[in-house]
Amino acid sequence: MKTETRHLTQRHRGTEEERRYRYSFRLCASVPLCECFSGLAMLICLAVVNGTAWAEESPVEVTAQSWPLGRGNALAEGVAKTTLPDKPEVLWKVTVEKGAFDGTPVIAEGVVYLGDMDGKVYAWNLADGKELWNFMSEIGFIAAPAIRGGLLYIGDIDGNFYALDAKTGMQKWKFAAEAEIDNGANFWRENVLFGSQDGNLYCLNAESGKLVWKFTTQDQIRCMPTVVGDRSFVAGCDSTLHIVDLVEGKEVAGVPIEGPTGVTPAVLGDHVFFGTESGVVFAVDWKQAKIAWKAQPQGSSQPYRSSPAVQEGFVVVGSRNRKVEAFDPATGKELWSFATEQRIDSSPVIVGSRVFVGAADGRMYGLDLSNGKQLWEYQATGGFTGSPAVADGRLVIATDRGVVYCFGAK
């Protein structure tokens, strides 16, 4: 069985170059996808689902010890709550033979979780990289996991969405969407949300996997849905930012964005930020459902496949134009840009006064958030499409050559 599964997934993977484009950069209709990834806010009310009591909870948040969603928290801010040393060092690394990682890890209760393109979901000890368990499916994963309430949620490239026991890796339930799942899930009340290339935003009961509702768009959904209160934001390959009522599962408003995108929208206050395949960064006032500003750096026509990291005063994003850029969230004015050797599809993470981001050539950069100056660099084996997860004084990221790195202080 193991040999048969390997043959199947290897056939899907193809060569390194093929899988890099087939999985991460397929067409959104007629235009390639950006990396979608993820932030959402959820409100979990007291409910009893199939005999399980769900206590009232706050929206999914990053803590100093956790990174529960692909973009950290429910708003997809991409901001860590821990610290890293001035010069992070490799504490451990895990190499999966003939493996490849396209997704972003999550971290909870001292465990790192990540799926690979050969169809395995792994759990490693954050302290030393020791493998705790693995779960094998018939096809690969490029989506980030999401974790809540002792369950790990992840979708594969066949459209299967799994709930696994976070302690053991045992499957609790599986739901079949109609096409590939490219990005991580988020949560709202007792439900889990995810998008698919079939154009649907799915809302499932997180405990049972039963469909609550689905919202259908005109093209693929490749981003993680972002949630604020009872609203979700989905930036789609149909060139529209969809604002969805999570109670009814219906669209409240759609904002045209002049081009497709697979980027996960990041929320700061009343604004949602994301880039598109047209090489434009948008800020949308989600309460008024209108564009607040848009920016296209001079001389740039390359797509954005990196999801922004946002905090007061800064919107930071990577570009296929071989740059990391920072914009003023209020005006869209470019604050600084940092030139890299290769494209940036990985999404940045803000850690204190620094920004960390990976490049397609395997360079991991640490930049000064205030001015974009380089403070640190590490050359990894392979390239980065997935993004960092940062918790408990450690940064974890994986390459397309099957190597997982954990950085911190020795």
mmCIF file of C-alpha atoms in Angstrom:
data_model
loop_
_atom_site.group_PDB
_atom_site.id
_atom_site.type_symbol
_atom_site.label_atom_id
_atom_site.label_comp_id
_atom_site.label_asym_id
_atom_site.label_seq_id
_atom_site.Cartn_x
_atom_site.Cartn_y
_atom_site.Cartn_z
ATOM 1 C CA MET A 1 0.000 0.000 0.000
ATOM 2 C CA LYS A 2 2.825 2.394 0.823
ATOM 3 C CA THR A 3 4.451 1.735 -2.567
ATOM 4 C CA GLU A 4 1.183 2.261 -4.421
ATOM 5 C CA THR A 5 0.505 5.542 -2.627
ATOM 6 C CA ARG A 6 4.009 6.822 -3.293
ATOM 7 C CA HIS A 7 3.592 6.041 -6.996
ATOM 8 C CA LEU A 8 0.306 7.923 -7.143
ATOM 9 C CA THR A 9 1.556 11.017 -5.369
ATOM 10 C CA GLN A 10 4.851 11.043 -7.236
ATOM 11 C CA ARG A 11 2.932 10.999 -10.494
ATOM 12 C CA HIS A 12 0.979 14.065 -9.365
ATOM 13 C CA ARG A 13 4.146 15.808 -8.242
ATOM 14 C CA GLY A 14 6.123 15.434 -11.465
ATOM 15 C CA THR A 15 9.503 17.129 -11.596
ATOM 16 C CA GLU A 16 10.462 19.764 -9.045
ATOM 17 C CA GLU A 17 9.851 22.559 -11.537
ATOM 18 C CA GLU A 18 6.519 21.106 -12.667
ATOM 19 C CA ARG A 19 5.124 20.727 -9.186
ATOM 20 C CA ARG A 20 6.241 24.213 -8.242
ATOM 21 C CA TYR A 21 3.967 25.580 -10.952
ATOM 22 C CA ARG A 22 1.220 22.954 -10.941
ATOM 23 C CA TYR A 23 0.433 23.328 -7.264
ATOM 24 C CA SER A 24 1.393 26.835 -6.265
ATOM 25 C CA PHE A 25 0.858 28.742 -9.438
ATOM 26 C CA ARG A 26 -1.976 27.186 -11.394
ATOM 27 C CA LEU A 27 -4.218 29.450 -13.363
ATOM 28 C CA CYS A 28 -6.992 31.358 -11.692
ATOM 29 C CA ALA A 29 -9.203 30.983 -14.739
ATOM 30 C CA SER A 30 -6.705 32.406 -17.253
ATOM 31 C CA VAL A 31 -4.191 33.828 -14.779
ATOM 32 C CA PRO A 32 -1.877 31.961 -12.338
ATOM 33 C CA LEU A 33 -2.787 31.846 -8.705
ATOM 34 C CA CYS A 34 -1.125 33.554 -5.871
ATOM 35 C CA GLU A 35 -0.392 31.865 -2.682
ATOM 36 C CA CYS A 36 -3.452 32.131 -0.564
ATOM 37 C CA PHE A 37 -3.128 31.997 2.752
ATOM 38 C CA SER A 38 -4.833 32.835 5.454
ATOM 39 C CA GLY A 39 -6.296 34.993 8.504
ATOM 40 C CA LEU A 40 -9.701 34.933 10.063
ATOM 41 C CA ALA A 41 -11.567 36.098 13.142
ATOM 42 C CA MET A 42 -14.118 33.872 14.774
ATOM 43 C CA LEU A 43 -16.643 34.127 17.530
ATOM 44 C CA ILE A 44 -17.460 30.837 19.206
ATOM 45 C CA CYS A 45 -20.694 30.737 21.151
ATOM 46 C CA LEU A 46 -21.924 28.191 23.651
ATOM 47 C CA ALA A 47 -23.364 25.311 21.666
ATOM 48 C CA VAL A 48 -23.759 21.591 21.947
ATOM 49 C CA VAL A 49 -22.831 19.729 18.796
ATOM 50 C CA ASN A 50 -23.279 15.944 18.642
ATOM 51 C CA GLY A 51 -22.912 15.779 22.397
ATOM 52 C CA THR A 52 -19.820 17.993 22.582
ATOM 53 C CA ALA A 53 -20.101 21.241 24.528
ATOM 54 C CA TRP A 54 -18.387 24.213 22.873
ATOM 55 C CA ALA A 55 -17.518 26.885 25.416
ATOM 56 C CA GLU A 56 -17.696 30.526 24.429
ATOM 57 C CA GLU A 57 -14.317 31.542 23.018
ATOM 58 C CA SER A 58 -12.559 34.600 21.680
ATOM 59 C CA PRO A 59 -11.541 34.817 18.008
ATOM 60 C CA VAL A 60 -8.580 32.635 17.055
ATOM 61 C CA GLU A 61 -5.490 34.483 18.230
ATOM 62 C CA VAL A 62 -1.744 34.090 18.142
ATOM 63 C CA THR A 63 -0.156 33.754 21.584
ATOM 64 C CA ALA A 64 3.477 33.733 22.644
ATOM 65 C CA GLN A 65 3.316 29.919 22.546
ATOM 66 C CA SER A 66 1.050 29.303 19.533
ATOM 67 C CA TRP A 67 0.558 29.964 15.811
ATOM 68 C CA PRO A 68 -2.803 28.233 15.189
ATOM 69 C CA LEU A 69 -3.598 29.336 11.603
ATOM 70 C CA GLY A 70 -1.555 29.716 8.456
ATOM 71 C CA ARG A 71 -1.431 33.486 8.836
ATOM 72 C CA GLY A 72 -1.365 33.330 12.593
ATOM 73 C CA ASN A 73 -4.689 34.674 13.781
ATOM 74 C CA ALA A 74 -8.237 35.036 12.559
ATOM 75 C CA LEU A 75 -7.527 38.427 10.967
ATOM 76 C CA ALA A 76 -4.559 37.038 8.992
ATOM 77 C CA GLU A 77 -2.352 39.752 10.447
ATOM 78 C CA GLY A 78 0.840 37.701 10.209
ATOM 79 C CA VAL A 79 2.160 39.124 13.499
ATOM 80 C CA ALA A 80 3.924 37.014 16.149
ATOM 81 C CA LYS A 81 3.531 37.536 19.888
ATOM 82 C CA THR A 82 6.898 36.073 20.832
ATOM 83 C CA THR A 83 10.483 37.264 20.301
ATOM 84 C CA LEU A 84 13.419 35.934 18.317
ATOM 85 C CA PRO A 85 17.148 36.453 18.920
ATOM 86 C CA ASP A 86 19.066 39.069 16.936
ATOM 87 C CA LYS A 87 20.750 36.310 14.913
ATOM 88 C CA PRO A 88 18.497 33.243 14.876
ATOM 89 C CA GLU A 89 20.338 29.928 14.623
ATOM 90 C CA VAL A 90 19.172 26.544 13.358
ATOM 91 C CA LEU A 91 18.065 24.569 16.410
ATOM 92 C CA TRP A 92 17.000 21.530 14.416
ATOM 93 C CA LYS A 93 16.003 20.516 10.926
ATOM 94 C CA VAL A 94 14.085 17.554 9.557
ATOM 95 C CA THR A 95 14.653 16.247 6.035
ATOM 96 C CA VAL A 96 11.912 14.186 4.393
ATOM 97 C CA GLU A 97 13.586 12.030 1.735
ATOM 98 C CA LYS A 98 12.313 12.950 -1.740
ATOM 99 C CA GLY A 99 9.810 15.201 0.011
ATOM 100 C CA ALA A 100 8.474 18.656 -0.807
ATOM 101 C CA PHE A 101 6.620 21.203 1.287
ATOM 102 C CA ASP A 102 4.488 23.959 -0.185
ATOM 103 C CA GLY A 103 2.438 24.921 2.859
ATOM 104 C CA THR A 104 2.887 26.798 6.123
ATOM 105 C CA PRO A 105 3.155 25.067 9.516
ATOM 106 C CA VAL A 106 1.018 25.737 12.560
ATOM 107 C CA ILE A 107 2.194 25.448 16.172
ATOM 108 C CA ALA A 108 0.181 24.581 19.286
ATOM 109 C CA GLU A 109 1.080 23.159 22.705
ATOM 110 C CA GLY A 110 4.692 22.591 21.759
ATOM 111 C CA VAL A 111 3.935 20.704 18.532
ATOM 112 C CA VAL A 112 4.561 21.683 14.878
ATOM 113 C CA TYR A 113 2.067 20.431 12.266
ATOM 114 C CA LEU A 114 2.497 20.441 8.479
ATOM 115 C CA GLY A 115 1.352 18.476 5.423
ATOM 116 C CA ASP A 116 3.634 17.582 2.492
ATOM 117 C CA MET A 117 3.100 17.132 -1.212
ATOM 118 C CA ASP A 118 3.445 13.343 -0.963
ATOM 119 C CA GLY A 119 0.309 13.043 1.134
ATOM 120 C CA LYS A 120 1.584 12.946 4.702
ATOM 121 C CA VAL A 121 0.645 15.202 7.594
ATOM 122 C CA TYR A 122 3.391 15.360 10.217
ATOM 123 C CA ALA A 123 3.527 16.311 13.888
ATOM 124 C CA TRP A 124 6.962 17.186 15.309
ATOM 125 C CA ASN A 125 8.063 18.210 18.779
ATOM 126 C CA LEU A 126 8.840 21.940 18.670
ATOM 127 C CA ALA A 127 11.661 21.491 21.172
ATOM 128 C CA ASP A 128 13.778 19.016 19.199
ATOM 129 C CA GLY A 129 12.055 18.111 15.902
ATOM 130 C CA LYS A 130 11.239 14.556 16.992
ATOM 131 C CA GLU A 131 8.402 13.078 14.944
ATOM 132 C CA LEU A 132 5.346 12.378 17.093
ATOM 133 C CA TRP A 133 3.061 10.936 14.423
ATOM 134 C CA ASN A 134 2.197 11.093 10.742
ATOM 135 C CA PHE A 135 -1.043 10.632 8.846
ATOM 136 C CA MET A 136 -1.012 9.278 5.291
ATOM 137 C CA SER A 137 -3.565 10.199 2.639
ATOM 138 C CA GLU A 138 -3.714 9.208 -1.016
ATOM 139 C CA ILE A 139 -2.701 12.597 -2.374
ATOM 140 C CA GLY A 140 -0.615 15.616 -1.377
ATOM 141 C CA PHE A 141 -1.196 18.693 0.751
ATOM 142 C CA ILE A 142 -0.266 22.273 -0.118
ATOM 143 C CA ALA A 143 -2.698 23.955 2.280
ATOM 144 C CA ALA A 144 -1.697 25.059 5.763
ATOM 145 C CA PRO A 145 -3.300 23.186 8.650
ATOM 146 C CA ALA A 146 -5.498 24.907 11.231
ATOM 147 C CA ILE A 147 -5.874 23.804 14.840
ATOM 148 C CA ARG A 148 -8.545 24.312 17.479
ATOM 149 C CA GLY A 149 -10.009 22.310 20.333
ATOM 150 C CA GLY A 150 -7.694 19.328 19.972
ATOM 151 C CA LEU A 151 -8.455 18.826 16.283
ATOM 152 C CA LEU A 152 -6.215 19.552 13.308
ATOM 153 C CA TYR A 153 -7.963 20.528 10.049
ATOM 154 C CA ILE A 154 -6.341 20.310 6.611
ATOM 155 C CA GLY A 155 -7.404 19.968 2.972
ATOM 156 C CA ASP A 156 -5.635 18.077 0.152
ATOM 157 C CA ILE A 157 -5.241 18.622 -3.578
ATOM 158 C CA ASP A 158 -8.104 16.213 -4.358
ATOM 159 C CA GLY A 159 -10.532 18.338 -2.349
ATOM 160 C CA ASN A 160 -10.684 16.134 0.739
ATOM 161 C CA PHE A 161 -10.899 18.073 3.988
ATOM 162 C CA TYR A 162 -9.795 16.184 7.106
ATOM 163 C CA ALA A 163 -10.252 16.573 10.845
ATOM 164 C CA LEU A 164 -7.477 14.734 12.711
ATOM 165 C CA ASP A 165 -6.883 14.172 16.399
ATOM 166 C CA ALA A 166 -4.012 16.559 17.188
ATOM 167 C CA LYS A 167 -2.551 14.152 19.766
ATOM 168 C CA THR A 168 -2.570 10.966 17.686
ATOM 169 C CA GLY A 169 -3.153 11.889 14.039
ATOM 170 C CA MET A 170 -6.201 9.606 13.877
ATOM 171 C CA GLN A 171 -8.853 10.707 11.399
ATOM 172 C CA LYS A 172 -12.078 11.881 13.013
ATOM 173 C CA TRP A 173 -13.953 12.761 9.840
ATOM 174 C CA LYS A 174 -13.489 13.659 6.167
ATOM 175 C CA PHE A 175 -15.507 15.930 3.893
ATOM 176 C CA ALA A 176 -15.224 15.918 0.098
ATOM 177 C CA ALA A 177 -15.196 19.224 -1.756
ATOM 178 C CA GLU A 178 -15.314 19.156 -5.553
ATOM 179 C CA ALA A 179 -11.771 20.387 -6.284
ATOM 180 C CA GLU A 180 -8.329 21.134 -4.858
ATOM 181 C CA ILE A 181 -7.946 22.903 -1.518
ATOM 182 C CA ASP A 182 -5.022 25.324 -1.649
ATOM 183 C CA ASN A 183 -5.077 27.136 1.649
ATOM 184 C CA GLY A 184 -5.800 26.864 5.331
ATOM 185 C CA ALA A 185 -9.088 26.904 7.198
ATOM 186 C CA ASN A 186 -10.464 29.279 9.776
ATOM 187 C CA PHE A 187 -13.168 29.120 12.397
ATOM 188 C CA TRP A 188 -16.409 30.859 13.250
ATOM 189 C CA ARG A 189 -18.552 29.867 16.213
ATOM 190 C CA GLU A 190 -18.731 26.047 16.221
ATOM 191 C CA ASN A 191 -17.845 25.904 12.519
ATOM 192 C CA VAL A 192 -14.777 25.562 10.326
ATOM 193 C CA LEU A 193 -14.449 27.486 7.037
ATOM 194 C CA PHE A 194 -12.359 26.790 3.941
ATOM 195 C CA GLY A 195 -12.312 27.583 0.235
ATOM 196 C CA SER A 196 -11.745 25.358 -2.783
ATOM 197 C CA GLN A 197 -10.893 25.561 -6.462
ATOM 198 C CA ASP A 198 -14.508 24.511 -7.074
ATOM 199 C CA GLY A 199 -15.379 28.138 -6.289
ATOM 200 C CA ASN A 200 -17.122 27.402 -3.005
ATOM 201 C CA LEU A 201 -16.578 28.720 0.489
ATOM 202 C CA TYR A 202 -17.591 25.860 2.770
ATOM 203 C CA CYS A 203 -18.918 26.167 6.312
ATOM 204 C CA LEU A 204 -18.852 22.838 8.186
ATOM 205 C CA ASN A 205 -19.644 21.915 11.728
ATOM 206 C CA ALA A 206 -16.151 21.572 13.173
ATOM 207 C CA GLU A 207 -17.055 18.626 15.412
ATOM 208 C CA SER A 208 -19.016 16.471 12.961
ATOM 209 C CA GLY A 209 -17.913 17.664 9.505
ATOM 210 C CA LYS A 210 -21.523 18.174 8.415
ATOM 211 C CA LEU A 211 -22.189 20.909 5.861
ATOM 212 C CA VAL A 212 -23.833 24.002 7.351
ATOM 213 C CA TRP A 213 -23.822 26.030 4.137
ATOM 214 C CA LYS A 214 -21.685 26.831 1.102
ATOM 215 C CA PHE A 215 -21.270 30.110 -0.738
ATOM 216 C CA THR A 216 -20.536 29.863 -4.463
ATOM 217 C CA THR A 217 -18.400 32.304 -6.461
ATOM 218 C CA GLN A 218 -17.730 32.446 -10.199
ATOM 219 C CA ASP A 219 -14.178 31.093 -10.043
ATOM 220 C CA GLN A 220 -11.635 29.386 -7.815
ATOM 221 C CA ILE A 221 -11.071 30.294 -4.166
ATOM 222 C CA ARG A 222 -7.424 29.822 -3.223
ATOM 223 C CA CYS A 223 -7.127 31.975 -0.126
ATOM 224 C CA MET A 224 -7.874 31.372 3.505
ATOM 225 C CA PRO A 225 -11.142 33.139 4.347
ATOM 226 C CA THR A 226 -10.616 35.990 6.787
ATOM 227 C CA VAL A 227 -13.222 36.541 9.504
ATOM 228 C CA VAL A 228 -14.258 39.618 11.472
ATOM 229 C CA GLY A 229 -17.303 39.146 13.673
ATOM 230 C CA ASP A 230 -19.965 37.552 11.476
ATOM 231 C CA ARG A 231 -18.291 38.578 8.209
ATOM 232 C CA SER A 232 -15.805 36.675 6.079
ATOM 233 C CA PHE A 233 -13.604 38.112 3.334
ATOM 234 C CA VAL A 234 -12.644 36.019 0.321
ATOM 235 C CA ALA A 235 -10.398 37.469 -2.390
ATOM 236 C CA GLY A 236 -11.135 35.360 -5.436
ATOM 237 C CA CYS A 237 -9.931 34.333 -8.848
ATOM 238 C CA ASP A 238 -13.115 35.965 -10.144
ATOM 239 C CA SER A 239 -11.492 39.391 -9.576
ATOM 240 C CA THR A 240 -13.779 40.207 -6.662
ATOM 241 C CA LEU A 241 -13.403 40.660 -2.930
ATOM 242 C CA HIS A 242 -16.448 38.900 -1.502
ATOM 243 C CA ILE A 243 -17.869 40.025 1.834
ATOM 244 C CA VAL A 244 -19.927 37.114 3.170
ATOM 245 C CA ASP A 245 -22.495 37.013 5.967
ATOM 246 C CA LEU A 246 -21.451 33.993 8.026
ATOM 247 C CA VAL A 247 -24.876 33.560 9.623
ATOM 248 C CA GLU A 248 -26.704 33.206 6.311
ATOM 249 C CA GLY A 249 -23.847 32.092 4.074
ATOM 250 C CA LYS A 250 -24.747 34.826 1.598
ATOM 251 C CA GLU A 251 -22.847 37.695 0.030
ATOM 252 C CA VAL A 252 -23.297 41.106 1.620
ATOM 253 C CA ALA A 253 -21.230 42.905 -1.012
ATOM 254 C CA GLY A 254 -18.717 42.255 -3.764
ATOM 255 C CA VAL A 255 -15.906 44.707 -4.518
ATOM 256 C CA PRO A 256 -14.315 44.512 -8.017
ATOM 257 C CA ILE A 257 -10.501 44.325 -7.758
ATOM 258 C CA GLU A 258 -9.466 44.467 -11.429
ATOM 259 C CA GLY A 259 -7.763 41.072 -11.473
ATOM 260 C CA PRO A 260 -7.751 37.618 -9.923
ATOM 261 C CA THR A 261 -5.930 36.752 -6.726
ATOM 262 C CA GLY A 262 -5.285 33.837 -4.415
ATOM 263 C CA VAL A 263 -3.858 35.980 -1.633
ATOM 264 C CA THR A 264 -5.338 35.815 1.857
ATOM 265 C CA PRO A 265 -6.765 39.234 2.832
ATOM 266 C CA ALA A 266 -5.257 40.751 5.994
ATOM 267 C CA VAL A 267 -7.428 42.923 8.235
ATOM 268 C CA LEU A 268 -6.352 46.031 10.135
ATOM 269 C CA GLY A 269 -9.232 48.038 11.565
ATOM 270 C CA ASP A 270 -11.849 48.780 8.931
ATOM 271 C CA HIS A 271 -9.579 47.861 6.034
ATOM 272 C CA VAL A 272 -8.672 44.660 4.211
ATOM 273 C CA PHE A 273 -5.299 44.452 2.404
ATOM 274 C CA PHE A 274 -4.139 42.122 -0.374
ATOM 275 C CA GLY A 275 -2.297 42.064 -3.703
ATOM 276 C CA THR A 276 -3.450 40.687 -7.059
ATOM 277 C CA GLU A 277 -2.144 38.947 -10.160
ATOM 278 C CA SER A 278 -2.231 42.367 -11.839
ATOM 279 C CA GLY A 279 0.576 43.582 -9.589
ATOM 280 C CA VAL A 280 -1.652 45.919 -7.560
ATOM 281 C CA VAL A 281 -1.992 46.135 -3.776
ATOM 282 C CA PHE A 282 -5.493 47.036 -2.586
ATOM 283 C CA ALA A 283 -6.900 48.455 0.611
ATOM 284 C CA VAL A 284 -10.658 47.954 0.824
ATOM 285 C CA ASP A 285 -12.892 49.582 3.419
ATOM 286 C CA TRP A 286 -14.914 46.501 4.315
ATOM 287 C CA LYS A 287 -17.610 48.381 6.216
ATOM 288 C CA GLN A 288 -18.381 50.590 3.216
ATOM 289 C CA ALA A 289 -17.456 47.940 0.613
ATOM 290 C CA LYS A 290 -15.312 50.298 -1.422
ATOM 291 C CA ILE A 291 -11.667 50.665 -2.392
ATOM 292 C CA ALA A 292 -9.787 52.998 -0.024
ATOM 293 C CA TRP A 293 -6.582 53.005 -2.071
ATOM 294 C CA LYS A 294 -4.563 50.911 -4.478
ATOM 295 C CA ALA A 295 -0.842 50.935 -5.136
ATOM 296 C CA GLN A 296 1.271 49.633 -7.986
ATOM 297 C CA PRO A 297 4.986 50.228 -7.430
ATOM 298 C CA GLN A 298 6.665 51.970 -10.334
ATOM 299 C CA GLY A 299 8.004 49.612 -12.966
ATOM 300 C CA SER A 300 6.273 46.585 -11.437
ATOM 301 C CA SER A 301 3.968 44.309 -13.383
ATOM 302 C CA GLN A 302 4.634 41.079 -11.506
ATOM 303 C CA PRO A 303 1.885 39.373 -9.498
ATOM 304 C CA TYR A 304 1.579 39.346 -5.737
ATOM 305 C CA ARG A 305 1.380 35.800 -4.384
ATOM 306 C CA SER A 306 2.462 36.740 -0.896
ATOM 307 C CA SER A 307 -0.163 37.585 1.720
ATOM 308 C CA PRO A 308 0.475 40.848 3.607
ATOM 309 C CA ALA A 309 1.507 41.154 7.222
ATOM 310 C CA VAL A 310 -0.168 44.125 8.881
ATOM 311 C CA GLN A 311 0.132 46.124 12.049
ATOM 312 C CA GLU A 312 -0.342 49.769 12.965
ATOM 313 C CA GLY A 313 1.668 51.853 10.493
ATOM 314 C CA PHE A 314 2.737 49.027 8.153
ATOM 315 C CA VAL A 315 1.488 46.731 5.403
ATOM 316 C CA VAL A 316 4.379 44.443 4.406
ATOM 317 C CA VAL A 317 4.206 42.111 1.417
ATOM 318 C CA GLY A 318 6.501 40.131 -0.867
ATOM 319 C CA SER A 319 6.418 40.440 -4.645
ATOM 320 C CA ARG A 320 7.338 38.293 -7.627
ATOM 321 C CA ASN A 321 9.181 41.436 -8.696
ATOM 322 C CA ARG A 322 11.952 40.295 -6.307
ATOM 323 C CA LYS A 323 11.083 42.777 -3.600
ATOM 324 C CA VAL A 324 9.703 43.014 -0.105
ATOM 325 C CA GLU A 325 7.631 46.184 0.157
ATOM 326 C CA ALA A 326 6.066 48.185 2.963
ATOM 327 C CA PHE A 327 3.111 50.543 2.536
ATOM 328 C CA ASP A 328 1.374 53.048 4.775
ATOM 329 C CA PRO A 329 -1.977 51.396 5.599
ATOM 330 C CA ALA A 330 -3.728 54.771 5.725
ATOM 331 C CA THR A 331 -2.576 56.166 2.371
ATOM 332 C CA GLY A 332 -0.926 53.404 0.332
ATOM 333 C CA LYS A 333 2.325 55.342 0.155
ATOM 334 C CA GLU A 334 5.345 53.084 -0.243
ATOM 335 C CA LEU A 335 7.459 53.360 2.901
ATOM 336 C CA TRP A 336 10.377 51.208 1.761
ATOM 337 C CA SER A 337 11.340 48.304 -0.482
ATOM 338 C CA PHE A 338 14.044 45.670 -0.141
ATOM 339 C CA ALA A 339 15.484 43.983 -3.236
ATOM 340 C CA THR A 340 15.931 40.202 -3.125
ATOM 341 C CA GLU A 341 17.774 37.820 -5.437
ATOM 342 C CA GLN A 342 14.654 35.870 -6.328
ATOM 343 C CA ARG A 343 10.863 36.185 -6.260
ATOM 344 C CA ILE A 344 8.942 36.247 -2.991
ATOM 345 C CA ASP A 345 5.866 34.003 -2.847
ATOM 346 C CA SER A 346 6.236 33.286 0.865
ATOM 347 C CA SER A 347 4.282 35.591 3.157
ATOM 348 C CA PRO A 348 6.127 37.773 5.698
ATOM 349 C CA VAL A 349 5.732 37.600 9.463
ATOM 350 C CA ILE A 350 6.291 40.592 11.743
ATOM 351 C CA VAL A 351 8.199 39.734 14.919
ATOM 352 C CA GLY A 352 8.656 42.785 17.132
ATOM 353 C CA SER A 353 10.620 45.383 15.156
ATOM 354 C CA ARG A 354 11.602 42.949 12.400
ATOM 355 C CA VAL A 355 10.066 41.203 9.388
ATOM 356 C CA PHE A 356 10.987 37.634 8.415
ATOM 357 C CA VAL A 357 10.291 36.240 4.949
ATOM 358 C CA GLY A 358 11.540 33.457 2.679
ATOM 359 C CA ALA A 359 12.479 33.683 -1.011
ATOM 360 C CA ALA A 360 12.239 31.223 -3.893
ATOM 361 C CA ASP A 361 16.015 30.667 -3.840
ATOM 362 C CA GLY A 362 15.997 29.460 -0.225
ATOM 363 C CA ARG A 363 17.177 32.676 1.381
ATOM 364 C CA MET A 364 15.495 33.556 4.647
ATOM 365 C CA TYR A 365 15.643 37.279 5.404
ATOM 366 C CA GLY A 366 15.277 39.274 8.594
ATOM 367 C CA LEU A 367 14.558 42.952 7.884
ATOM 368 C CA ASP A 368 14.162 46.070 10.002
ATOM 369 C CA LEU A 369 10.425 46.839 9.991
ATOM 370 C CA SER A 370 11.016 50.593 10.178
ATOM 371 C CA ASN A 371 13.206 50.948 7.075
ATOM 372 C CA GLY A 372 13.585 47.583 5.323
ATOM 373 C CA LYS A 373 17.317 47.235 5.990
ATOM 374 C CA GLN A 374 18.637 43.688 6.103
ATOM 375 C CA LEU A 375 19.598 42.499 9.585
ATOM 376 C CA TRP A 376 19.966 38.740 9.049
ATOM 377 C CA GLU A 377 20.054 36.096 6.325
ATOM 378 C CA TYR A 378 20.174 32.310 6.110
ATOM 379 C CA GLN A 379 20.606 30.144 3.013
ATOM 380 C CA ALA A 380 18.405 27.039 3.154
ATOM 381 C CA THR A 381 18.278 23.933 0.974
ATOM 382 C CA GLY A 382 15.501 24.446 -1.558
ATOM 383 C CA GLY A 383 13.133 27.366 -1.975
ATOM 384 C CA PHE A 384 10.305 28.832 0.062
ATOM 385 C CA THR A 385 6.686 29.034 -1.039
ATOM 386 C CA GLY A 386 5.244 28.385 2.397
ATOM 387 C CA SER A 387 5.584 30.963 5.134
ATOM 388 C CA PRO A 388 7.024 31.076 8.653
ATOM 389 C CA ALA A 389 5.168 30.059 11.801
ATOM 390 C CA VAL A 390 6.542 31.838 14.880
ATOM 391 C CA ALA A 391 5.879 30.820 18.486
ATOM 392 C CA ASP A 392 7.690 30.174 21.767
ATOM 393 C CA GLY A 393 10.856 31.960 20.636
ATOM 394 C CA ARG A 394 11.143 29.842 17.492
ATOM 395 C CA LEU A 395 10.533 30.275 13.779
ATOM 396 C CA VAL A 396 9.594 27.200 11.741
ATOM 397 C CA ILE A 397 9.489 27.082 7.947
ATOM 398 C CA ALA A 398 9.780 24.343 5.293
ATOM 399 C CA THR A 399 11.217 24.221 1.759
ATOM 400 C CA ASP A 400 10.191 22.661 -1.519
ATOM 401 C CA ARG A 401 13.082 20.184 -1.106
ATOM 402 C CA GLY A 402 11.493 18.567 1.920
ATOM 403 C CA VAL A 403 13.489 20.276 4.666
ATOM 404 C CA VAL A 404 11.878 21.744 7.789
ATOM 405 C CA TYR A 405 13.924 24.331 9.694
ATOM 406 C CA CYS A 406 13.488 25.545 13.253
ATOM 407 C CA PHE A 407 15.341 28.754 14.154
ATOM 408 C CA GLY A 408 15.846 30.273 17.599
ATOM 409 C CA ALA A 409 18.428 30.952 20.294
ATOM 410 C CA LYS A 410 20.978 28.271 21.197
#
